Coordinates of C-alpha atoms and ligand atoms in Angstrom, one line a residue:
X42 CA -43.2 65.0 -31.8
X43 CA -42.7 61.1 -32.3
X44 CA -42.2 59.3 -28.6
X45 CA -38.8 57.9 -30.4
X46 CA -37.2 61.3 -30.9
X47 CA -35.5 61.3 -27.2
X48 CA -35.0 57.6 -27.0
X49 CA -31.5 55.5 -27.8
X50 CA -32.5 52.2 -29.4
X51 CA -30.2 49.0 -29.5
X52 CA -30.5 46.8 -32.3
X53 CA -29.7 43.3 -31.4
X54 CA -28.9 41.0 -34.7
X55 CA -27.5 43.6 -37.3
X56 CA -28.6 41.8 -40.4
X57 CA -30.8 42.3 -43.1
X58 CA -33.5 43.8 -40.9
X59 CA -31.4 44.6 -37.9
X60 CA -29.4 46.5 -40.6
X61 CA -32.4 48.3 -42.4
X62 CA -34.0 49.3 -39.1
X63 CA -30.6 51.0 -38.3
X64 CA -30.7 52.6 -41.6
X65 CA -34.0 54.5 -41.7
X66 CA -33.6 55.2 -37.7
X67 CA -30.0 56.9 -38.8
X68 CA -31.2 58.4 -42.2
X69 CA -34.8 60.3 -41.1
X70 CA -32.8 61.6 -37.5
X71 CA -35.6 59.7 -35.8
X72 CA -34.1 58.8 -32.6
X73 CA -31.5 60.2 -30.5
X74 CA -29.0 57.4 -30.8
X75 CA -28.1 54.3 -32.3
X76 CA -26.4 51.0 -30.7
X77 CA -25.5 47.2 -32.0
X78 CA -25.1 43.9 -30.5
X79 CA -24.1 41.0 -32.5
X80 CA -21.3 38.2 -32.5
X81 CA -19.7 38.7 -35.1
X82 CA -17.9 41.7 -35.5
X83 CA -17.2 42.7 -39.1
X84 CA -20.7 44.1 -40.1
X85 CA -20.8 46.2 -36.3
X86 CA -17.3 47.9 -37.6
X87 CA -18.3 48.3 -40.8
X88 CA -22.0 49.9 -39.8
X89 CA -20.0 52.3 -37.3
X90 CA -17.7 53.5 -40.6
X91 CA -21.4 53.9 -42.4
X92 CA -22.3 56.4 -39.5
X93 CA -25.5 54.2 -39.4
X94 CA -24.2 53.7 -35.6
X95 CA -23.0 55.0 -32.7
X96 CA -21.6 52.4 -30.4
X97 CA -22.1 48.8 -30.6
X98 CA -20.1 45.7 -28.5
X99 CA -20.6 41.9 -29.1
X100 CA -21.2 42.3 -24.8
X101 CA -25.0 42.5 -25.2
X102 CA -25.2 43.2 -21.1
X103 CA -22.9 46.1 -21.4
X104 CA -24.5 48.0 -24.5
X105 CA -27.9 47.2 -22.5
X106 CA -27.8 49.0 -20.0
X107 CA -27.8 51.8 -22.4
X108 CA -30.8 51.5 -24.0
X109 CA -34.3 52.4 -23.8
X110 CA -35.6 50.5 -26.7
X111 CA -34.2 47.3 -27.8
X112 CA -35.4 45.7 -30.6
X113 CA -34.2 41.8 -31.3
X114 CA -33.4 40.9 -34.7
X115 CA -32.1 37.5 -34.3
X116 CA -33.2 34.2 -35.8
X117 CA -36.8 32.9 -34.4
X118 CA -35.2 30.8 -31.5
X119 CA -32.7 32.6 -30.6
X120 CA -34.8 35.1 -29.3
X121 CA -34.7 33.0 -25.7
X122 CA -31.3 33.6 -25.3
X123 CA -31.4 37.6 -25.8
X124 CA -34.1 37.4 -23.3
X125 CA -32.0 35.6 -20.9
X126 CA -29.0 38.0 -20.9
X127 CA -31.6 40.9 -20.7
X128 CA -33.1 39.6 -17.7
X129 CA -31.9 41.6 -14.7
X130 CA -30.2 44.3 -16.6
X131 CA -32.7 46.1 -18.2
X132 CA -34.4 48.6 -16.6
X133 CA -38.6 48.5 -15.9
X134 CA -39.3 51.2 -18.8
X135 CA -37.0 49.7 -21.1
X136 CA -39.1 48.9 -24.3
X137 CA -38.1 45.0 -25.5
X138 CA -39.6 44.1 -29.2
X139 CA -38.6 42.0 -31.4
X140 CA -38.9 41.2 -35.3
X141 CA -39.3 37.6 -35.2
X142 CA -41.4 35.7 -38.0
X143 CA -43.1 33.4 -35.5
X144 CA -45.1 35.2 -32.4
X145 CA -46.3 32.8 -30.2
X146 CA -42.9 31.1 -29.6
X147 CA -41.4 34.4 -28.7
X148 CA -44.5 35.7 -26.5
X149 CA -44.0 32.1 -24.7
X150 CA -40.2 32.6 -24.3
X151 CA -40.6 36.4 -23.0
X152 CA -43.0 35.2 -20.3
X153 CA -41.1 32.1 -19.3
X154 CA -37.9 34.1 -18.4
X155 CA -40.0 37.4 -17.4
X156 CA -43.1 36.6 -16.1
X157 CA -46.7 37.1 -17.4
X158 CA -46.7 40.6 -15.6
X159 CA -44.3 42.5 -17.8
X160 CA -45.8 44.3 -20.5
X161 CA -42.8 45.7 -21.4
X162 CA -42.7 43.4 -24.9
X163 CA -44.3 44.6 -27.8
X164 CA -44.2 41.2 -30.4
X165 CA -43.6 42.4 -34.0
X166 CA -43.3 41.3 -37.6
X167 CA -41.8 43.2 -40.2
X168 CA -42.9 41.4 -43.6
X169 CA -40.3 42.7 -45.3
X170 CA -37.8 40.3 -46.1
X171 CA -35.9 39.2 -49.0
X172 CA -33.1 36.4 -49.8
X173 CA -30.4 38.1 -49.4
X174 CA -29.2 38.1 -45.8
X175 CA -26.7 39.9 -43.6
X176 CA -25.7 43.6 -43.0
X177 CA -24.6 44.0 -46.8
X178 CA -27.8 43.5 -48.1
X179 CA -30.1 46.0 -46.0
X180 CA -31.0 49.3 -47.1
X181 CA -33.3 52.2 -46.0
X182 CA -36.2 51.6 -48.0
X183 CA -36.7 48.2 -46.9
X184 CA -39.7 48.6 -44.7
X185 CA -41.0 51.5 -47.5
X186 CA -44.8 50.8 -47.6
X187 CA -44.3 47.1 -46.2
X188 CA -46.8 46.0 -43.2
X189 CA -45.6 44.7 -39.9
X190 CA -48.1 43.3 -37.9
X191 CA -47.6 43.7 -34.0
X192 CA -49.6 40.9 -31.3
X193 CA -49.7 42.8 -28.0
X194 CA -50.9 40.9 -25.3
X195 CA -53.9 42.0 -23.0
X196 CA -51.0 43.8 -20.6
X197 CA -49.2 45.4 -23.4
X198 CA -47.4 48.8 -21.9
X199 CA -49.5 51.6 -24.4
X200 CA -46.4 53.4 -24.3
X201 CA -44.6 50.8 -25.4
X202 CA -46.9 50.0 -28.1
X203 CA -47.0 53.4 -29.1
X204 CA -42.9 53.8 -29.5
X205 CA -42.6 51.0 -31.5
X206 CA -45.8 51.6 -33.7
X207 CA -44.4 54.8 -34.0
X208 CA -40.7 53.4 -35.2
X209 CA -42.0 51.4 -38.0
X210 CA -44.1 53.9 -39.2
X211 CA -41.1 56.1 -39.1
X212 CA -39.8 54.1 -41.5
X213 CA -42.7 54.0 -44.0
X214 CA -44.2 50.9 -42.7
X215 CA -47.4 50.2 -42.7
X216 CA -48.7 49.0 -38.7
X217 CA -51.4 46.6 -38.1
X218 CA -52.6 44.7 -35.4
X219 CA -53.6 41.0 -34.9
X220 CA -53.8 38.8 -32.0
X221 CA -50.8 36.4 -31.5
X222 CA -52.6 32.8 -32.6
X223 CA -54.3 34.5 -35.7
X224 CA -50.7 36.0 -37.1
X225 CA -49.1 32.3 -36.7
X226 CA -52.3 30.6 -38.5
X227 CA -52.3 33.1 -41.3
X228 CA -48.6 33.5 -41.6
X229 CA -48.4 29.7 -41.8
X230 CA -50.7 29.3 -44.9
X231 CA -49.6 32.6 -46.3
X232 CA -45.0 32.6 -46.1
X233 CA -44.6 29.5 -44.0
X234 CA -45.8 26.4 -46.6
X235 CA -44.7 28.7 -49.7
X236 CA -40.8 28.8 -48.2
X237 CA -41.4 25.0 -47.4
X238 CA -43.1 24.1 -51.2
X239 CA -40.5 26.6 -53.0
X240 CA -37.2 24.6 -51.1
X241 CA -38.9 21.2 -51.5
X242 CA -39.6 22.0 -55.8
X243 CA -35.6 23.1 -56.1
X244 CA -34.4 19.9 -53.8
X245 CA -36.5 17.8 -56.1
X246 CA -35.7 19.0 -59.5
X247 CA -32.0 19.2 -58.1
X248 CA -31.7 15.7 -57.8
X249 CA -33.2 15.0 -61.4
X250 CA -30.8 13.7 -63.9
X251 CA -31.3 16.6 -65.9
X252 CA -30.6 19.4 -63.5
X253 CA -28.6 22.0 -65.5
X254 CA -30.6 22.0 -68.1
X255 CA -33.7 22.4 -65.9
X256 CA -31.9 25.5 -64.0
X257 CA -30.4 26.8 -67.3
X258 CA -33.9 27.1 -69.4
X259 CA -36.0 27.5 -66.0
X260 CA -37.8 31.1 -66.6
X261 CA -40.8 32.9 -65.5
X262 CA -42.7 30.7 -63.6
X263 CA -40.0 28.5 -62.1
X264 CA -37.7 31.5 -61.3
X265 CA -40.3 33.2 -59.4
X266 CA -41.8 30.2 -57.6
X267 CA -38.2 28.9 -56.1
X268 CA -36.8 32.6 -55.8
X269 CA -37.7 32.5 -52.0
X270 CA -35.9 29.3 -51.5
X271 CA -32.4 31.3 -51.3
X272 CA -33.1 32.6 -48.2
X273 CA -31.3 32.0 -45.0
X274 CA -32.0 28.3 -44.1
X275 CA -31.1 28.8 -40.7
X276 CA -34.2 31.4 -40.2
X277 CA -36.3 29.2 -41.7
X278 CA -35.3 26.0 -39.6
X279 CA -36.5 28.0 -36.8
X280 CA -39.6 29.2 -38.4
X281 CA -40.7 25.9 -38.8
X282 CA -39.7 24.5 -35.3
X283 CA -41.7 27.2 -33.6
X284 CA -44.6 27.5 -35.7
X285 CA -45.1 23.6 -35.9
X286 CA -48.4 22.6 -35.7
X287 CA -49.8 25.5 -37.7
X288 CA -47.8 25.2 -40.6
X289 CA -48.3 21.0 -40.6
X290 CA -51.9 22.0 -40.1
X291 CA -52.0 23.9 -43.7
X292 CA -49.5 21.7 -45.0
X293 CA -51.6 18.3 -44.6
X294 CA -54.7 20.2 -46.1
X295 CA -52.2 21.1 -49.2
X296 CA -50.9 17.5 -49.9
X297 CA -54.0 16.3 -49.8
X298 CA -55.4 19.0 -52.7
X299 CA -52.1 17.9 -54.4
X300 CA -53.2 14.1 -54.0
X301 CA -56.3 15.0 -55.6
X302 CA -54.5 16.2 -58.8
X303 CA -52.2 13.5 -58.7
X304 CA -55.5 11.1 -59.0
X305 CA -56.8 13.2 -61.7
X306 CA -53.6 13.1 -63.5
X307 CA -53.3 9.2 -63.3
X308 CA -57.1 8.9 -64.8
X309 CA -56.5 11.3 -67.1
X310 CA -59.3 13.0 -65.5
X311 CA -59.3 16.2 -67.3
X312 CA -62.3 17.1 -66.6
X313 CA -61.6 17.4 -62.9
X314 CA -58.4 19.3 -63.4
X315 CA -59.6 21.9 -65.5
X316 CA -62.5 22.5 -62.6
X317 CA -59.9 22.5 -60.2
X318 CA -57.9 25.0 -61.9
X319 CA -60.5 27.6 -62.5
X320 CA -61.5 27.2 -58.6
X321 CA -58.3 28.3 -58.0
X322 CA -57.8 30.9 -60.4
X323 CA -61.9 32.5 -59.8
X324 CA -60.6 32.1 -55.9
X325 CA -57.3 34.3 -56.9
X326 CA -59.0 36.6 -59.3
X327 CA -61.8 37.7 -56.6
X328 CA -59.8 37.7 -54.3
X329 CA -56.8 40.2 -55.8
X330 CA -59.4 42.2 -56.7
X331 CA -61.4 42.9 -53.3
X332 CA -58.0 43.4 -52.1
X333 CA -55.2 44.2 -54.3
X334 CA -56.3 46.4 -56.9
X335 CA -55.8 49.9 -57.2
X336 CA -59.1 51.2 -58.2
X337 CA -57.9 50.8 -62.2
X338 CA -58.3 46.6 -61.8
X339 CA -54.4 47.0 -61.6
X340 CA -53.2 44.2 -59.7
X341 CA -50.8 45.8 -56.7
X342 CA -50.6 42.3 -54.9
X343 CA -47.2 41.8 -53.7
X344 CA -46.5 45.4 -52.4
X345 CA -48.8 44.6 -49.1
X346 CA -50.0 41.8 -47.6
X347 CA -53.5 42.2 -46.1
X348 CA -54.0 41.1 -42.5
X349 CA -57.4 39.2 -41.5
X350 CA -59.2 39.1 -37.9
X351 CA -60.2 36.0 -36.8
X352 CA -63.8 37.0 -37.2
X353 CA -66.6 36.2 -39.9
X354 CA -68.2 39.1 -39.7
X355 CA -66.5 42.4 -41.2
X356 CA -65.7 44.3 -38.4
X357 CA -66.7 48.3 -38.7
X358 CA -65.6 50.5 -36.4
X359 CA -68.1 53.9 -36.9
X360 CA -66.2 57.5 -35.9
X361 CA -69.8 60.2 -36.5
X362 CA -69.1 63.9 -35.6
X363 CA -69.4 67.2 -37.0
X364 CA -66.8 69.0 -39.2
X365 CA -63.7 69.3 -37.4
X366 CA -63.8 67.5 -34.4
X367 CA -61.1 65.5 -36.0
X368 CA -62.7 62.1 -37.3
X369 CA -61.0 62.6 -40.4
X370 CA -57.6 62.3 -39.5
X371 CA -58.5 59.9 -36.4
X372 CA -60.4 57.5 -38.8
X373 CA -57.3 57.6 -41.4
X374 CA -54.8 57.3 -39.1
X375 CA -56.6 54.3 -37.1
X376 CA -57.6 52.6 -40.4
X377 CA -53.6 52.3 -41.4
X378 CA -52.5 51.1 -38.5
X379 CA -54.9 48.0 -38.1
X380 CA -54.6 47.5 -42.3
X381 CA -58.6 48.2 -42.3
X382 CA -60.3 50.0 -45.3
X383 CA -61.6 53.7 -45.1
X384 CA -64.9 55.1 -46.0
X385 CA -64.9 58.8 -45.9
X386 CA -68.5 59.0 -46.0
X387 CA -68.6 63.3 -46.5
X388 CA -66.7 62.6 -49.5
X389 CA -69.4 61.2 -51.4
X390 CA -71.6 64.0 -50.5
X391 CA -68.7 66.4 -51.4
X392 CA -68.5 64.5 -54.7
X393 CA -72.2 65.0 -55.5
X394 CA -72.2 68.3 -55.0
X395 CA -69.1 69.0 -57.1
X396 CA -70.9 67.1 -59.9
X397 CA -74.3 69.0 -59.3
X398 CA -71.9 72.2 -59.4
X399 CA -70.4 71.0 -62.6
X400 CA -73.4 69.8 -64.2
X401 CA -75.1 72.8 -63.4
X402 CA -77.6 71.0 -60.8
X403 CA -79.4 73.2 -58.0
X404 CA -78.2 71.2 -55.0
X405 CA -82.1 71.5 -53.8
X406 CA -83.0 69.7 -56.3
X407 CA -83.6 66.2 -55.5
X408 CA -85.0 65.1 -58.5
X409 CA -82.3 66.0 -61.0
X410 CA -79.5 65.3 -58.3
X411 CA -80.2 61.5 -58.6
X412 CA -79.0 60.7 -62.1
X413 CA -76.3 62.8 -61.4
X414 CA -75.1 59.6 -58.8
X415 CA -75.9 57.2 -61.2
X416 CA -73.6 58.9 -63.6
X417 CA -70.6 59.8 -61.2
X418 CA -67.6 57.8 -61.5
X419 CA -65.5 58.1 -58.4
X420 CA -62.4 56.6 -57.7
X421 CA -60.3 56.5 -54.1
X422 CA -56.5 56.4 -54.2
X423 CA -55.0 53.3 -52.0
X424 CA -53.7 56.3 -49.3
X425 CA -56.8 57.4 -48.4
X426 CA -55.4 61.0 -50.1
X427 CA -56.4 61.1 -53.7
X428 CA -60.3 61.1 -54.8
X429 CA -61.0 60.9 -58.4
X430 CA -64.3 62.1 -60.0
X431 CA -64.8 61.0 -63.9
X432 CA -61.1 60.4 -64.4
X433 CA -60.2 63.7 -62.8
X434 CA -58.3 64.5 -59.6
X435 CA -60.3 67.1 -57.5
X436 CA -58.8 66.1 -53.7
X437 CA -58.0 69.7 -53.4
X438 CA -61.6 71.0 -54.8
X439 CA -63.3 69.1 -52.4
X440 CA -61.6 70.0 -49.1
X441 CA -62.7 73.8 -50.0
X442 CA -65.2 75.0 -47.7
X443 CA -67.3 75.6 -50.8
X444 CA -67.8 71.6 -51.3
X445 CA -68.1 71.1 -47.9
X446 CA -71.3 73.7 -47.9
X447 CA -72.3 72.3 -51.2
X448 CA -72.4 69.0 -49.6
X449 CA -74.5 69.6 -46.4
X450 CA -76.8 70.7 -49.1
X451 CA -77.4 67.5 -51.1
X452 CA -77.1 66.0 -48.3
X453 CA -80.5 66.5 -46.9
X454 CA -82.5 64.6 -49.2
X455 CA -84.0 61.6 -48.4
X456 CA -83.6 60.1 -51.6
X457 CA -79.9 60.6 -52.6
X458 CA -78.9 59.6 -48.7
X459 CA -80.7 56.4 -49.7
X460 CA -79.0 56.4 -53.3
X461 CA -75.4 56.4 -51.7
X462 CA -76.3 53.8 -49.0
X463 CA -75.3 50.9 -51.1
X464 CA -72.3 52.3 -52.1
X465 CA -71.2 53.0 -48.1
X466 CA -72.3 49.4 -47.7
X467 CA -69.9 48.2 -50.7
X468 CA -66.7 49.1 -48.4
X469 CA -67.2 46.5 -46.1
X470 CA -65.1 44.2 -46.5
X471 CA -62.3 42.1 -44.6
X472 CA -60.1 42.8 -43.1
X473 CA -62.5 45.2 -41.7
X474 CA -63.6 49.1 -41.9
X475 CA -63.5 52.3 -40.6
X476 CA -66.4 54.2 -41.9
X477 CA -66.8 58.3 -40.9
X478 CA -69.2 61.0 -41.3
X479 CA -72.7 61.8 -39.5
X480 CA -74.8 59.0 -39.6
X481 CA -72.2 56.3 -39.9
X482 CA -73.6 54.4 -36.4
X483 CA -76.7 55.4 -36.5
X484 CA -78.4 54.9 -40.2
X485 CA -75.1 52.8 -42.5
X486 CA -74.0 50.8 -40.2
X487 CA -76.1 50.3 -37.2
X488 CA -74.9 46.7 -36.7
X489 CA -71.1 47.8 -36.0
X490 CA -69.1 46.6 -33.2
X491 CA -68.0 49.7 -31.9
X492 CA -69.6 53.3 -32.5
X493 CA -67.8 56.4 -31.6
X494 CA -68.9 60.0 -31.7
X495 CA -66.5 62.8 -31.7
X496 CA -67.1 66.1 -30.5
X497 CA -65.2 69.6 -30.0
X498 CA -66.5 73.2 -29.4
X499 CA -67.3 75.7 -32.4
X500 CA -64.1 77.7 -31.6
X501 CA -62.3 75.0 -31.5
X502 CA -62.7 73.5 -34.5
X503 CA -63.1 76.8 -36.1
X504 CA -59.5 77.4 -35.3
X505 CA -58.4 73.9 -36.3
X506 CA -59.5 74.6 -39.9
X507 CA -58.7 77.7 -39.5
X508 CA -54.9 76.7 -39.0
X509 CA -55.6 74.3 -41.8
X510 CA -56.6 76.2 -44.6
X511 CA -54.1 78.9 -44.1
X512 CA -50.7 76.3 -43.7
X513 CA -52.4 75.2 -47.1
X514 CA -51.7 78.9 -48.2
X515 CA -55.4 79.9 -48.5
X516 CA -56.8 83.3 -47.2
X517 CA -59.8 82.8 -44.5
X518 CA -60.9 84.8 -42.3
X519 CA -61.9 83.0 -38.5
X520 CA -64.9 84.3 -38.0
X521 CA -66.8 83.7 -41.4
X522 CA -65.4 79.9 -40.6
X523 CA -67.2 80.1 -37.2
X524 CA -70.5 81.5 -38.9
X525 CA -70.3 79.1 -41.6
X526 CA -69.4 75.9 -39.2
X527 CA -72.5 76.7 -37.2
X528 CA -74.5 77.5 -40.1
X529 CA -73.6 73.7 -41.2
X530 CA -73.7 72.0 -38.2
X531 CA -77.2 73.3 -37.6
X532 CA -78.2 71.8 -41.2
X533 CA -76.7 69.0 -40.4
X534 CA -78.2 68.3 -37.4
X535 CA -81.6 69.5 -37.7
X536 CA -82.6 67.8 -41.3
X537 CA -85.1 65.4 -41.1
X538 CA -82.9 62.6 -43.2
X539 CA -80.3 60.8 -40.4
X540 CA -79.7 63.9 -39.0
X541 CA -75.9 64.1 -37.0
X542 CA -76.6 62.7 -33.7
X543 CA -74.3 60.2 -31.9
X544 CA -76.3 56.3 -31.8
X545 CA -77.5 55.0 -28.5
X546 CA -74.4 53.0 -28.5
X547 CA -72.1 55.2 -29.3
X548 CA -69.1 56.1 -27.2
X549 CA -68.7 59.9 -27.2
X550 CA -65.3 61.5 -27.0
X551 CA -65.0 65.5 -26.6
X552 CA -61.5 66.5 -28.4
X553 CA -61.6 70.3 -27.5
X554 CA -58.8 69.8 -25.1
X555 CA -56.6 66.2 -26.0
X556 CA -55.2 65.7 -29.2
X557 CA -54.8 63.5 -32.1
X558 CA -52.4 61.0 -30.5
X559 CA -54.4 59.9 -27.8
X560 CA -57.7 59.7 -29.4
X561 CA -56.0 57.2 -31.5
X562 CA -54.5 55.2 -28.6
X563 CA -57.7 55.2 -26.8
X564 CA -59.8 54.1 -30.1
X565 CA -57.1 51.1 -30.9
X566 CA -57.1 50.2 -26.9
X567 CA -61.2 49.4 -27.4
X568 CA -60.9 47.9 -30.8
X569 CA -57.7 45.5 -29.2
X570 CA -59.7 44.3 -26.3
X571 CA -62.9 43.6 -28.7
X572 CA -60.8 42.0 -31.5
X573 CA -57.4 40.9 -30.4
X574 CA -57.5 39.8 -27.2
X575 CA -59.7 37.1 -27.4
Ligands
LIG74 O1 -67.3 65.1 -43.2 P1 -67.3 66.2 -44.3 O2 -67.1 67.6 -43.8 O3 -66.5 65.9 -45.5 O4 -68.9 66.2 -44.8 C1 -69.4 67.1 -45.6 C2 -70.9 67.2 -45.5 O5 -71.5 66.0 -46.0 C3 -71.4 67.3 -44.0 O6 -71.5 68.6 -43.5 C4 -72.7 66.6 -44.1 O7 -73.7 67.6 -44.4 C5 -72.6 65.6 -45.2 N1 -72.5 64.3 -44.7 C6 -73.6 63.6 -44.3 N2 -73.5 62.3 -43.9 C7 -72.3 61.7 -43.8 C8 -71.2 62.4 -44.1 C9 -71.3 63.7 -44.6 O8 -74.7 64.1 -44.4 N3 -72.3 60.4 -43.4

């Protein structure tokens, strides 16, 4: 059960995003009740008659006290002042975050009027806004597939973190994490100067003589370029105000690119300015394709904005283990919420012994199993769901015990372990990866920053599939599982080709007796103090 099921949440700012929050919380039943706090009145009254609320009161210390998580959705430096009037009346547990654009201003304000102690605050980011403001405009789909990025600090409350990862992904969001300077610097170059370029372009061209008939033939490019400089003006004062030297930062290396062209212009240099347009477009092109295709070369840019660590090096986090000590849904689940691809290593072997199946292939045989990869086209769905083997769907086939057997057995051959190694290696790429299966910290990726090895007695993970296989409506019997899971995890572990052992390094984690939930919360704790909170 989600941590937000028992828990009354106030939303302070009911506007666009105040509004959508309320929305979702109120449509999916996900908490147990819902408050407002704002100044003006109208959109409170009119989001009570919605039934999107319970209670609200333009009192914020009043409707306070009521709360156990209170999310602030006011503009960027305004967020002081909520802290001020929350000081005293809150209560230690009560969970503060926020949904402010900039994070560092805020995490500064929180500490300045609660001390560097608390770790009540959770800083967050929905990117999910839009130009139209105010409680009229927001809807329940809003955050529908849209990242937020949180910045705990080093003293983040994990509860906290938790209930308010937890609320966004409630609402379809996607959760990733970054450390507080990174999310300013890349929001800067990324919203920040596009707002700033987009309202400087329509202030210029509105002071031309020939306005209207700029705005009345303006189309495509124009339109879409200035579309984000109808949004709230005050929000964006802020933005820039509290995010000042990161956005003049990007800003002084972007006039100066725009000098360049200016230059080039004036000598008629065209030389120069076709070079510098293909720069820019190869630069675009490779980069919408690394991240921001689906799999078809379709662009999906737009729909998510991709977070990136403040490392060079791809990060890869390894999660080795036999068959159902719970990697799977542990590597999935962490992958979303930090925005990080997914390798699902046992896929690949499932995959080749599918196609050996189909092809009618011994899978003992090494020799004839090797063109067989050469010739497989295999395709991953953006979720992390859907696999794709020459143009067909077979998710489903592959999760059958059958594949999973028919994997172990390609899988010990030396030579097609060595065949898929360059494909494993081809996922790495920023903003960083999760990569499971057997030999994932040992043999693929001996070099990554953090190894884990998951492990869980035969009965237990006997009965986990077991419980699988038959909510998916198919008949199994427990103890041919148990033969068959000890059957494969001696062939896994006892083949000569990177057998399933956890690497020296490796960090190993028994899950017969915790679950899911806190595997994850312990994983993201180690990956936050190696990445994030330096
Ligand atoms: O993880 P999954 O159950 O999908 O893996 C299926 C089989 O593929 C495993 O039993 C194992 O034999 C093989 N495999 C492997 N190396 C990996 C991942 C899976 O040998 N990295």
């Amino acid at each position: 059960m989600s941590l937000l099921q028992n828990k009354s949440v106030l939303i302070v700012g009911l506007g666009l995003i105040g509004g959508s929050v309320a929305r979702g919380l109120r449509s999916g039943g996900l908490c147990r009740a819902i408050y407002a706090c704002g100044r003006d009145e109208r959109p409170l009254q009119q989001a009570q008659a919605d039934g999107v609320i319970d209670e609200w009161s333009t009192d914020l210390k009043s409707i306070a006290v009521k709360a156990d998580v209170i999310l602030i959705c006011v503009p960027t430096l305004t967020v002081r002042r909520v802290f001020e009037d929350l000081k005293g009346v809150v209560s230690d547990t009560t969970i503060l975050t926020d949904a402010a654009s900039v994070k560092g201003s805020v995490v500064e304000d929180f500490q300045a009027v609660f001390g560097n102690e608390c770790g009540q605050f959770v800083p967050a980011h929905p990117i999910a806004g839009s130009e139209q403001t105010g409680y009229l405009a927001s809807n329940t789909k809003l955050f529908m597939g849209r990242k937020v990025i949180l910045t705990p600090l080093a003293n983040t409350d994990r509860t906290a973190l938790l209930v308010v990862t937890q609320l966004w992904q409630a609402l379809g969001a996607l959760v990733n994490e970054m450390h507080v300077d990174t999310h300013d610097a890349v929001l800067a170059a990324t919203s920040h100067l596009p707002h700033l370029l987009a309202f400087s372009l329509v202030n210029t061209l509105a002071h031309e003589k020939q306005t209207e008939d700029i705005f009345r033939y303006a189309a495509g490019g124009f339109a879409g370029f200035t579309r984000i400089a109808s949004s709230d003006p005050v929000m964006w004062r802020d933005i820039f105000l509290a995010n000042g030297p990161a956005t003049v930062a990007v800003l002084d290396a972007y006039v100066q690119e725009l000098g360049s062209m200016r230059d080039a212009i004036v000598a008629g240099d065209g030389d120069l300015l076709r070079s510098r347009f293909q720069s820019a477009k190869d630069a675009r092109d490779s980069f919408v394709r690394k991240h921001f295709s689906n799999g078809n070369g379709v662009e999906t840019y737009g729909h998510s904005n991709q977070i990136v660590p403040a490392q060079k090096v791809v990060p890869v986090l390894t999660i080795d283990g036999p068959g159902g000590s719970g990697k799977g849904t542990i590597s999935a689940r962490i992958a979303q919420t930090l925005g990080w691809h997914y390798l699902d290593s046992g896929a690949l072997y499932r995959l080749l012994g599918l196609a050996a199946r189909r092809a009618g292939v011994s899978t003992g045989d090494e020799a004839l199993l090797l063109p067989l990869i050469e010739r497989m086209r295999i395709r991953f769905g953006p979720d992390q769901g859907a696999i794709w083997l020459d143009d067909e769907e077979v998710s489903s086939e592959l999760r059958t015990e059958t594949s999973g057997a028919a994997a172990s057995e390609v899988a010990v051959h030396p030579a097609v372990r060595q065949a898929l190694l360059e494909l494993q290696h081809d996922f790495r790429q920023m903003p960083g990866l999760v990569a499971d299966g057997r030999d994932m910290g040992t043999v693929v990726f001996p070099d990554a920053q953090l190894k884990i090895y998951l492990t869980a007695s035969v009965e237990e993970r006997a009965n986990r599939r077991y419980k699988q296989l038959i909510a998916k409506g198919i008949d199994v019997n427990l103890s041919d599982l148990f033969v068959d899971i000890t059957a494969r995890d001696e062939r896994d572990s006892s083949r000569a080709a990177s057998p399933l052992r956890p690497a020296d390094d490796a960090l190993l984690i028994d899950t017969t007796e915790i679950g899911i939930e806190q595997v994850v919360a312990l994983v993201l704790d180690l990956i936050r103090q190696r990445y994030l909170s330096t």
